[in-house]
Short mmCIF file of N, CA and C and ligand atoms in Angstrom, two decimals:
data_model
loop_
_atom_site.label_atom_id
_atom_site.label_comp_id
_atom_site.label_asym_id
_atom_site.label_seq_id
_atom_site.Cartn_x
_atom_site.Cartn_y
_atom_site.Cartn_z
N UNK A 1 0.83 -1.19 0.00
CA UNK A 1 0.00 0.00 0.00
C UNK A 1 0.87 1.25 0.00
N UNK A 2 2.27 1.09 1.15
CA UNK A 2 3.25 2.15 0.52
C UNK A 2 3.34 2.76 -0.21
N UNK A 3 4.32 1.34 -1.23
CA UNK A 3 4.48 1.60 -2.33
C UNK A 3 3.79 1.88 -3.25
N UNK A 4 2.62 1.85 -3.41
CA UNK A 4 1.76 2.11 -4.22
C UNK A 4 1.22 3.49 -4.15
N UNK A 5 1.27 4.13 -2.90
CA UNK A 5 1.52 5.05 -2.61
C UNK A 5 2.14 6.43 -3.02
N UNK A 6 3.55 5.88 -3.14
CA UNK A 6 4.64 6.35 -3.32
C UNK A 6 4.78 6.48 -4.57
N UNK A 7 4.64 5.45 -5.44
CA UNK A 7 4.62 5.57 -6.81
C UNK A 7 3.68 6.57 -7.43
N UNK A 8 2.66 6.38 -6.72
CA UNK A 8 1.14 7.73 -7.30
C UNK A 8 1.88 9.22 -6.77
N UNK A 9 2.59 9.54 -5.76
CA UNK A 9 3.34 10.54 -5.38
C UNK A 9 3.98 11.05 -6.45
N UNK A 10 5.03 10.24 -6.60
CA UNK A 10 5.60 10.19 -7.23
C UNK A 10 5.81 10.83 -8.91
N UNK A 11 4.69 9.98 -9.04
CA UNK A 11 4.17 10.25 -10.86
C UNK A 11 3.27 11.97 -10.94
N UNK A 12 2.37 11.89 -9.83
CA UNK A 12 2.19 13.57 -9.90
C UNK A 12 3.53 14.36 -9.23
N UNK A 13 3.99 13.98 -8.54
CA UNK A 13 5.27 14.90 -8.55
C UNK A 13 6.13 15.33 -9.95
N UNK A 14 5.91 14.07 -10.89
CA UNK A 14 6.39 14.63 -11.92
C UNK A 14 5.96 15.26 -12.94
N UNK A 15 4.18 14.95 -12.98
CA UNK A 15 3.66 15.61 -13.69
C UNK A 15 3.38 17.00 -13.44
N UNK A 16 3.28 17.42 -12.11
CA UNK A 16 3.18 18.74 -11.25
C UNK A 16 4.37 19.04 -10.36
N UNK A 17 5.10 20.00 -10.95
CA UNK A 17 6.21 20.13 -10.17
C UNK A 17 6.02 21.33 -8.98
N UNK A 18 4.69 21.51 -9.10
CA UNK A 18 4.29 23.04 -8.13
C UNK A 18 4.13 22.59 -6.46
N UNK A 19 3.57 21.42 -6.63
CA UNK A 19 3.54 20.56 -5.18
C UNK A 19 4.82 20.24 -4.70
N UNK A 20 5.99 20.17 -5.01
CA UNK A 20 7.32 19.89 -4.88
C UNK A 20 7.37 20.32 -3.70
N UNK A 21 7.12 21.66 -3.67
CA UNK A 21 7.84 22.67 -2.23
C UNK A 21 6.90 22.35 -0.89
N UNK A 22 5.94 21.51 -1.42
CA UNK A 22 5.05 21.39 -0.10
C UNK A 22 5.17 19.47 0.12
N UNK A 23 6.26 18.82 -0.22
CA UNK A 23 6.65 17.32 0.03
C UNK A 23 7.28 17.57 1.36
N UNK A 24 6.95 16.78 2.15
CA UNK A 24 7.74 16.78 3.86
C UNK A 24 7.62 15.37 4.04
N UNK A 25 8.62 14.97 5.21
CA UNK A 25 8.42 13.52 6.18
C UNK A 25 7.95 13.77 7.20
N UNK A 26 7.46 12.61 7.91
CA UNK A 26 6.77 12.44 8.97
C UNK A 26 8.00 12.52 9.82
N UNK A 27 7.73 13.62 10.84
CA UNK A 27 9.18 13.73 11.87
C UNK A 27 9.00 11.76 12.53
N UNK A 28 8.26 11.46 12.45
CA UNK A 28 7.96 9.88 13.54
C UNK A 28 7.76 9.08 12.76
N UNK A 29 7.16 8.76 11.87
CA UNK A 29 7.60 7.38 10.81
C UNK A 29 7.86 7.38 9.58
N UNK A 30 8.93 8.66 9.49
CA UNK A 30 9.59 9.44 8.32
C UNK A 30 8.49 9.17 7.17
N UNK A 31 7.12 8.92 6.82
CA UNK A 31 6.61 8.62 5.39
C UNK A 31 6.86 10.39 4.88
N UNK A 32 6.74 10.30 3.61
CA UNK A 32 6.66 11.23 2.97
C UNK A 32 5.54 12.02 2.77
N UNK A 33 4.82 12.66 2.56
CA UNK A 33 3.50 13.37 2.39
C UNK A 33 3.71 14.28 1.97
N UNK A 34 1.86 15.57 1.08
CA UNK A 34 2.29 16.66 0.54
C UNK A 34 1.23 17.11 2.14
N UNK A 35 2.29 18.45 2.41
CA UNK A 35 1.73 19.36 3.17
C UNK A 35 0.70 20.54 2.96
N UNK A 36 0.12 21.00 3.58
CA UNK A 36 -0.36 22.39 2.92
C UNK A 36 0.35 23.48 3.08
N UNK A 37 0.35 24.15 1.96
CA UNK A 37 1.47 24.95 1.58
C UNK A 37 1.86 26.09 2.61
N UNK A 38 1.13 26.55 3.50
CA UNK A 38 1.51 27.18 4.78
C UNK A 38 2.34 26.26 5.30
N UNK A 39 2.38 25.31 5.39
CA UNK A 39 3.78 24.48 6.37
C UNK A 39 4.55 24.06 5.07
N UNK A 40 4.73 24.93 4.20
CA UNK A 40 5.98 24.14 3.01
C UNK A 40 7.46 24.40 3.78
N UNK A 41 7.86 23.76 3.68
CA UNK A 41 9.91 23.80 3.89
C UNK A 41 9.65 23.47 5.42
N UNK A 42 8.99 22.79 6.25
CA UNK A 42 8.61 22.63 7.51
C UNK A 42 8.88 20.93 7.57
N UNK A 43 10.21 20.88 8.24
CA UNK A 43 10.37 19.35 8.22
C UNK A 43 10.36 18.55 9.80
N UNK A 44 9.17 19.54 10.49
CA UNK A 44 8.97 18.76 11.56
C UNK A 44 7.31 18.79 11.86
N UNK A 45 7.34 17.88 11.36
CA UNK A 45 5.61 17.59 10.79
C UNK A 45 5.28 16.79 11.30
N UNK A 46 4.04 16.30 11.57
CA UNK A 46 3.45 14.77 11.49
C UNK A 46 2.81 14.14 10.53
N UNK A 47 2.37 12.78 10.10
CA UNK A 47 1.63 12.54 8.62
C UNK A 47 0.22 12.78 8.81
N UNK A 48 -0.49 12.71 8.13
CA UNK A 48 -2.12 12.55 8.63
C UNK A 48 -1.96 11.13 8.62
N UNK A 49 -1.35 10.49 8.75
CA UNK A 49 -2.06 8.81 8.40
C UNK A 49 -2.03 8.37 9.84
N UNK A 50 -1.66 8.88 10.91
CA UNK A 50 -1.93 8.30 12.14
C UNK A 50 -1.13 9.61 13.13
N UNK A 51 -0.03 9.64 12.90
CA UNK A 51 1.22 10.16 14.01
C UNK A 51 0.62 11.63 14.27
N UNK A 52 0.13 12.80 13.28
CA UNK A 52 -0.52 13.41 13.90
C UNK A 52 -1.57 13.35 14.77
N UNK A 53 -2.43 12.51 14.44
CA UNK A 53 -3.49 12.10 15.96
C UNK A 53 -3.24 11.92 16.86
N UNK A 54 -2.13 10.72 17.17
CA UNK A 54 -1.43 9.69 18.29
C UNK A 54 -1.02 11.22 18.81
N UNK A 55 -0.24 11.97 17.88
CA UNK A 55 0.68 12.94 19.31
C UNK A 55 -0.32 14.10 19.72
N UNK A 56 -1.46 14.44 18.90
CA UNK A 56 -2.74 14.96 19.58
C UNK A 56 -3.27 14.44 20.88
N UNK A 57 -3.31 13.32 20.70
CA UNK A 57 -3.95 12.83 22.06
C UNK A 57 -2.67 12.70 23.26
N UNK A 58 -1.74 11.96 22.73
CA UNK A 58 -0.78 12.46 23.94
C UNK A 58 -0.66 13.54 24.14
N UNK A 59 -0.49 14.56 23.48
CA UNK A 59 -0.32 15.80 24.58
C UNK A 59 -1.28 16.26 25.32
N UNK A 60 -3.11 15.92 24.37
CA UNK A 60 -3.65 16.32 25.73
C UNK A 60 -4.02 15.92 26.80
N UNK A 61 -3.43 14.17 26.89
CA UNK A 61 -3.51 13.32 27.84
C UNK A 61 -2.36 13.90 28.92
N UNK A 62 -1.20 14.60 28.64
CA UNK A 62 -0.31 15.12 29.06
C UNK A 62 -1.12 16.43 30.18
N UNK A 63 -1.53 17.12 29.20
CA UNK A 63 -1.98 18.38 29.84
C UNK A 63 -2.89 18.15 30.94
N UNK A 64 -3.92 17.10 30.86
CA UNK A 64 -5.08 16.63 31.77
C UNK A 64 -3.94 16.34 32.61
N UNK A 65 -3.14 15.43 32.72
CA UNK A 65 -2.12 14.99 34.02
C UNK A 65 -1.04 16.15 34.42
N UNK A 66 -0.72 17.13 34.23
CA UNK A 66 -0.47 18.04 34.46
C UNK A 66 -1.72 19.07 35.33
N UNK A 67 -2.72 19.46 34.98
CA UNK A 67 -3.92 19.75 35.00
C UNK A 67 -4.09 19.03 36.68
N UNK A 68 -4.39 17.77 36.97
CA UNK A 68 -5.14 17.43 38.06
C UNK A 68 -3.80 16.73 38.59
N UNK A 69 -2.38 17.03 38.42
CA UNK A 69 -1.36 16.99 39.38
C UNK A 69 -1.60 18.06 40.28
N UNK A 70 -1.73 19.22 40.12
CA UNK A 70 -1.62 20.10 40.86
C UNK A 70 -3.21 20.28 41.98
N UNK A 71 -3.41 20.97 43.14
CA UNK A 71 -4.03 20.65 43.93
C UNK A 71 -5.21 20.73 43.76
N UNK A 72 -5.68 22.22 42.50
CA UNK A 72 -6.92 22.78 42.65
C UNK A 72 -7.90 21.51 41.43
N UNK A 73 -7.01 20.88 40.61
CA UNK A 73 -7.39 20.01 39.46
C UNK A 73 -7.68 18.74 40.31
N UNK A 74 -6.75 18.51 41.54
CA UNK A 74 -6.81 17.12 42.39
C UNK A 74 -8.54 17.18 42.97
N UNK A 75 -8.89 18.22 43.05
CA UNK A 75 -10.00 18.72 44.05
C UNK A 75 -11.34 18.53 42.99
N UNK A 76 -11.36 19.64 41.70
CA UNK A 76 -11.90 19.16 40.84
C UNK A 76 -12.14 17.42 40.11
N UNK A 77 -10.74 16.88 40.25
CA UNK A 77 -11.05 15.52 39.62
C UNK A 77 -12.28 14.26 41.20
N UNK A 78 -11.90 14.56 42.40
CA UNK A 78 -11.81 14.15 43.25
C UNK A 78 -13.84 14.37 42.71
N UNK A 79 -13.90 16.14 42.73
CA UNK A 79 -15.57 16.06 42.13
C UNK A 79 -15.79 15.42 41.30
N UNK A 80 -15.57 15.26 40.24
CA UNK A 80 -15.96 14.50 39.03
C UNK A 80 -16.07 12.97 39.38
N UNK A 81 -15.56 12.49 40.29
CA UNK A 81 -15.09 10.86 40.13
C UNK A 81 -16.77 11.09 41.11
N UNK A 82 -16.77 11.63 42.03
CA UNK A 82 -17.83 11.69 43.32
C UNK A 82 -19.39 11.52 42.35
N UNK A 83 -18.88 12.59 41.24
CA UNK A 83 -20.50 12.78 40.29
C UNK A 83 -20.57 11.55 39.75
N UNK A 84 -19.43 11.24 38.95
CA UNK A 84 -20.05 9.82 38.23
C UNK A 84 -20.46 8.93 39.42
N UNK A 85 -19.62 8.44 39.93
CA UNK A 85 -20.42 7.58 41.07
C UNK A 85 -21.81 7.86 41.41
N UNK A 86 -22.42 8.93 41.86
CA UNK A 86 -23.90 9.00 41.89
C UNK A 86 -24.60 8.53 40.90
N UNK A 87 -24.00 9.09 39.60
CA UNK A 87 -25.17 9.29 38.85
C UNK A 87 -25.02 8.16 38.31
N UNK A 88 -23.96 6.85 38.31
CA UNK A 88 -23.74 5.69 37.53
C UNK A 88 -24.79 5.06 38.02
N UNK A 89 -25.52 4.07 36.67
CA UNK A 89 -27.13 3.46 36.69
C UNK A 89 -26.34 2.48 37.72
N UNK A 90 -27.15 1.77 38.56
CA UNK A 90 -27.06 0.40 39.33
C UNK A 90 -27.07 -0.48 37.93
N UNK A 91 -25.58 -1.41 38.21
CA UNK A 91 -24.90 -2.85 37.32
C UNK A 91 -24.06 -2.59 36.51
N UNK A 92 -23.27 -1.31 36.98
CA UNK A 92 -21.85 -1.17 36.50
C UNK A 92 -21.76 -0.44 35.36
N UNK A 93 -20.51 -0.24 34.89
CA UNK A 93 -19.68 -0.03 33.74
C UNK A 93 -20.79 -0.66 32.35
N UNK A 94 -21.05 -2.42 32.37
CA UNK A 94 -21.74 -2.63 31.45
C UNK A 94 -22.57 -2.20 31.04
N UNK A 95 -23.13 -1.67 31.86
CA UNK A 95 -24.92 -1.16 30.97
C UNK A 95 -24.70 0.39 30.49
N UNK A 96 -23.58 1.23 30.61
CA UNK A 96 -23.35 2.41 30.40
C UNK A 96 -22.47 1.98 29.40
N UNK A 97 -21.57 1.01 28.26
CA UNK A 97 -21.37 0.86 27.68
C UNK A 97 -21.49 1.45 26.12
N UNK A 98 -21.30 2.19 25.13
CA UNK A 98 -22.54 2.75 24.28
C UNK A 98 -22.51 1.69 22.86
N UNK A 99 -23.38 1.47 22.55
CA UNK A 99 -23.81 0.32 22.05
C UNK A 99 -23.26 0.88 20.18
N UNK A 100 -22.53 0.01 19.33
CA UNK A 100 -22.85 1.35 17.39
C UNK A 100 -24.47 0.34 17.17
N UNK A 101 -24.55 1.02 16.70
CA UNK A 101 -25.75 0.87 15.64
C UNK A 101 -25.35 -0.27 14.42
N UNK A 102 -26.57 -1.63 13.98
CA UNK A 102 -25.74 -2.09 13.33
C UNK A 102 -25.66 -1.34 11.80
N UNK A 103 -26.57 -0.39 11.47
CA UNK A 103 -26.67 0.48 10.56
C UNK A 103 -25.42 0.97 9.88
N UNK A 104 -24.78 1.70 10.91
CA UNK A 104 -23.08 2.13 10.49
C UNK A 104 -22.26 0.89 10.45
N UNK A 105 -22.09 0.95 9.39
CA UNK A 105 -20.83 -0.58 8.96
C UNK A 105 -19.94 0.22 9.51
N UNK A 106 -18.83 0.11 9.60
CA UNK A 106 -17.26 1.01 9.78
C UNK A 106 -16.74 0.86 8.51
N UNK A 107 -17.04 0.27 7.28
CA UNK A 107 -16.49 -0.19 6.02
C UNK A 107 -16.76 1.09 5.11
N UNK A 108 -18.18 2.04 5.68
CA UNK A 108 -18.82 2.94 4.71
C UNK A 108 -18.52 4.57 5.27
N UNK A 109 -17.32 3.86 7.04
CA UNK A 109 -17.55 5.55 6.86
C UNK A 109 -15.66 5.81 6.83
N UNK A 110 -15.57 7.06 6.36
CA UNK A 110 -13.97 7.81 6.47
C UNK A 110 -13.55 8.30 7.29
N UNK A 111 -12.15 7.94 7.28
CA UNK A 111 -11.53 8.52 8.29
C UNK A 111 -11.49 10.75 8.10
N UNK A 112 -12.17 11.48 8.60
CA UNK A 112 -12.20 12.80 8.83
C UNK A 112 -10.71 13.06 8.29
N UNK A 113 -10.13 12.74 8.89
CA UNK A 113 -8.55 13.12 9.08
C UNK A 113 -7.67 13.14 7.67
N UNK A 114 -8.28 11.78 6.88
CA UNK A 114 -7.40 10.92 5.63
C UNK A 114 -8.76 11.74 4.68
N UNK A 115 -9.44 12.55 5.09
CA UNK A 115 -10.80 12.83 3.87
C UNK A 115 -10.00 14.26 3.79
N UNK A 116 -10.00 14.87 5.14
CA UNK A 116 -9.26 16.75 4.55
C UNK A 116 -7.78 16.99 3.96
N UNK A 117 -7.24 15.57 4.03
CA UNK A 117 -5.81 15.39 3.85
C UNK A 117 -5.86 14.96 2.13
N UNK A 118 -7.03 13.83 1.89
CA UNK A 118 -6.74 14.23 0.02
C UNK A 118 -7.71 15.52 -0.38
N UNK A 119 -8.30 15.85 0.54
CA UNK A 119 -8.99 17.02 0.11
C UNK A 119 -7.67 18.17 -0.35
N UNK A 120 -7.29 18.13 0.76
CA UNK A 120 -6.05 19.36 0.70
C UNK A 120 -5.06 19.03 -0.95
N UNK A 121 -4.61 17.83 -0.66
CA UNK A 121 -3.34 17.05 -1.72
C UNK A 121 -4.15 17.53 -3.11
N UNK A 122 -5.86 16.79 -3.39
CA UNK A 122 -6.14 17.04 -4.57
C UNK A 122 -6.15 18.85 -5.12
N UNK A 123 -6.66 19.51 -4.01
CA UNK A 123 -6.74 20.97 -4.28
C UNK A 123 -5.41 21.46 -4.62
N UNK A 124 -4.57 21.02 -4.34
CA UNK A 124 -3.16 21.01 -4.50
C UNK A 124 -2.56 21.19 -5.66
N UNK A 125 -2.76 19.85 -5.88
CA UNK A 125 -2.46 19.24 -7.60
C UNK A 125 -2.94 20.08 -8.67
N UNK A 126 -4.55 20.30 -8.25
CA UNK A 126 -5.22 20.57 -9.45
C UNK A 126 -5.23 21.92 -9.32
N UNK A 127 -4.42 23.15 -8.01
CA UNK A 127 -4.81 24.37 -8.10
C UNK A 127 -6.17 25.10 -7.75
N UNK A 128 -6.94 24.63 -7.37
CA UNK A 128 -8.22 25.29 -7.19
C UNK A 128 -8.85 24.53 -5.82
N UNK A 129 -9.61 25.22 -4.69
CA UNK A 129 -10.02 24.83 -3.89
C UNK A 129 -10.97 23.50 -4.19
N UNK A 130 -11.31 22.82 -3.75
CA UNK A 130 -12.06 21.91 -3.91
C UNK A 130 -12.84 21.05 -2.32
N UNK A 131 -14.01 21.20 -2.07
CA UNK A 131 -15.25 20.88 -1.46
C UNK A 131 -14.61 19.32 -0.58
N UNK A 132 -15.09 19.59 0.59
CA UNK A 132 -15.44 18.24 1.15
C UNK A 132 -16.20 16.97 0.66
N UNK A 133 -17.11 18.01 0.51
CA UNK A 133 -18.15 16.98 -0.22
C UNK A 133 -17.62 16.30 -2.00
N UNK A 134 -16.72 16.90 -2.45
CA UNK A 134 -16.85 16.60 -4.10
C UNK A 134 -15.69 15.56 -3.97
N UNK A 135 -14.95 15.56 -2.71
CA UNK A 135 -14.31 14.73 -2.26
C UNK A 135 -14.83 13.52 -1.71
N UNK A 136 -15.57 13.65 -0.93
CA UNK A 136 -16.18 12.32 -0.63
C UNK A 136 -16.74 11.53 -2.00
N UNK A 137 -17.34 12.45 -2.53
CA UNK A 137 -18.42 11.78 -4.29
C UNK A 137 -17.07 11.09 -4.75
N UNK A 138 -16.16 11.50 -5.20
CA UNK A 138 -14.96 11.08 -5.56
C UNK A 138 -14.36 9.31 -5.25
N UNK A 139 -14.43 9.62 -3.34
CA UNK A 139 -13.46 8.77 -3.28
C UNK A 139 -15.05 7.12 -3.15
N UNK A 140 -16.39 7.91 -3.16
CA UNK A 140 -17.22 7.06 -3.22
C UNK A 140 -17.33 6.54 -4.66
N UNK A 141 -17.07 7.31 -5.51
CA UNK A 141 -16.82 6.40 -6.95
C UNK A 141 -15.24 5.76 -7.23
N UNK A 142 -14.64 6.19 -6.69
CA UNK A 142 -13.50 5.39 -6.66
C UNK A 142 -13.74 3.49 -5.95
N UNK A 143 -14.08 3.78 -5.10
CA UNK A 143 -14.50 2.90 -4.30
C UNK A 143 -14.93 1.53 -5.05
N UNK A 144 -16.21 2.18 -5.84
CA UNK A 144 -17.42 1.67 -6.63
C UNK A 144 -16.53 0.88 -7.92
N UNK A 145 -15.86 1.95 -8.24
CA UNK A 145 -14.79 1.41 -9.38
C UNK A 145 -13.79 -0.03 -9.20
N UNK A 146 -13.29 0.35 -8.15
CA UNK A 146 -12.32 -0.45 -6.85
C UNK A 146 -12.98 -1.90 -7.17
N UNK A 147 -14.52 -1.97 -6.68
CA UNK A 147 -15.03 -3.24 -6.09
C UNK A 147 -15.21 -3.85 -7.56
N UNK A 148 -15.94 -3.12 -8.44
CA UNK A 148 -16.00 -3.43 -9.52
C UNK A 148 -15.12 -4.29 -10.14
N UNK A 149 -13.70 -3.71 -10.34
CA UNK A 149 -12.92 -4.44 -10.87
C UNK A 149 -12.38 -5.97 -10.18
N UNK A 150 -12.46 -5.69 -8.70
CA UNK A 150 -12.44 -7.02 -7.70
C UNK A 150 -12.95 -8.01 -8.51
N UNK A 151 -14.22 -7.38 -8.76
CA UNK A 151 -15.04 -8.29 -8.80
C UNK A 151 -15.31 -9.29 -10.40
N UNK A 152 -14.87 -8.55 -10.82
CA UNK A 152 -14.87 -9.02 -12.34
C UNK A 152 -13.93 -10.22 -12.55
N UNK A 153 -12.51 -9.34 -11.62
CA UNK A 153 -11.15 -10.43 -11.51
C UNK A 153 -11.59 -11.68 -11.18
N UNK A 154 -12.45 -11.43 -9.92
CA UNK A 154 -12.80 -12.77 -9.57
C UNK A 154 -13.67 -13.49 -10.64
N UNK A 155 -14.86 -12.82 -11.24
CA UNK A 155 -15.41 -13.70 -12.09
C UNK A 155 -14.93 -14.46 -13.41
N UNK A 156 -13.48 -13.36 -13.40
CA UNK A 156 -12.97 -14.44 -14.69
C UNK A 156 -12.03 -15.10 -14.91
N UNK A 157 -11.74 -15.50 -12.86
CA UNK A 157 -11.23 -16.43 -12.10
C UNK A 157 -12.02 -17.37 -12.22
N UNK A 158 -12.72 -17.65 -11.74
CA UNK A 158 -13.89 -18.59 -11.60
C UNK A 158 -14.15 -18.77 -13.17
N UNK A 159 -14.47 -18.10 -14.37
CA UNK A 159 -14.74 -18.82 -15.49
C UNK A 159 -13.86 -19.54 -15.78
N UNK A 160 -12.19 -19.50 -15.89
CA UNK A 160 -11.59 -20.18 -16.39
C UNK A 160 -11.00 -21.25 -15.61
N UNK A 161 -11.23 -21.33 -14.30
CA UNK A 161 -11.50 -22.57 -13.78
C UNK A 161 -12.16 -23.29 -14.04
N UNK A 162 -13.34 -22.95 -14.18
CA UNK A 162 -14.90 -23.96 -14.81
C UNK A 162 -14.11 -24.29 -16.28
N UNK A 163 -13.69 -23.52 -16.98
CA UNK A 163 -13.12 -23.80 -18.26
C UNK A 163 -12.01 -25.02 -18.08
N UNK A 164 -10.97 -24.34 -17.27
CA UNK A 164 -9.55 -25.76 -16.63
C UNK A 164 -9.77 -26.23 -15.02
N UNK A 165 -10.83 -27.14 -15.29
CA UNK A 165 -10.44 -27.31 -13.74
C UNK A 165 -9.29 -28.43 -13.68
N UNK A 166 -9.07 -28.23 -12.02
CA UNK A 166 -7.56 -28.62 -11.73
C UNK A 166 -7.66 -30.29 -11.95
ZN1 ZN B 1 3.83 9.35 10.44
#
């Protein structure tokens, strides 16, 4: 998936040499990525593909423990733990659990993060702002395209087996 990656980088890097100045690594799992052009020549970045999140949440997991180290946060947390306890239903943790819906597959929805990140890359490439939404239509016909061809592979797997079987 990298590489495949890398190679699509790659090939618009050469077809568009304007994105050049906005190519950076991931300061944490060195991948390569295009930035938005306010952070061009900025080589202490994170990728969108994970490492910016991960160090989002550590730091503000950081700050909360910083936060209720000190006495007046100890006092505040000391409330908070007191509230949930009241207000937790009788039979625990389990029944306050929150249940997904089987409605939402996780297969149909995007990652936010990896949606404003080719949002940004494609607006990039092509020079002109371009929509959340014309992005999603996009990567939902891509998708469509994607399975499509799966699927064909497979069927003309299966014919020419029926044709040679083993
Ligand atoms: Zn990274």
């Amino acid at each position: 998936m990298v590489l495949e990656y890398y190679w699509l980088l790659r090939s618009v890097l050469r077809a568009k040499p304007r994105p050049r100045a906005c190519l950076t690594r991931c300061r944490h799992c060195r991948i390569f990525f295009l930035t938005h052009p306010r952070n061009a020549g900025r080589d202490n970045l994170r990728c969108p593909f994970g490492c910016r999140e991960a160090y989002r949440k550590e730091q503000s997991a950081q700050r909360s423990a910083v936060y209720y180290r000190d006495p007046k946060g100890k006092r505040k947390k000391a409330d908070l733990n007191q509230r949930r306890r009241l207000s937790a239903p009788a039979g625990g943790q389990k029944s306050s659990a929150r249940k997904i819906p089987a409605s939402k597959q996780p297969s149909t929805q995007a990652n936010p993060a990896i949606v404003e990140h080719v949002r940004m890359v494609v607006s990039l490439i092509e020079g002109r702002p371009i929509s959340r939404r014309a992005i999603l239509q996009m990567l939902a016909e891509n998708l469509r395209q994607h399975t499509m061809v799966r699927r064909s592979k497979i069927d003309q797997a299966v014919l020419w087996l029926n044709a040679h079987p083993p």
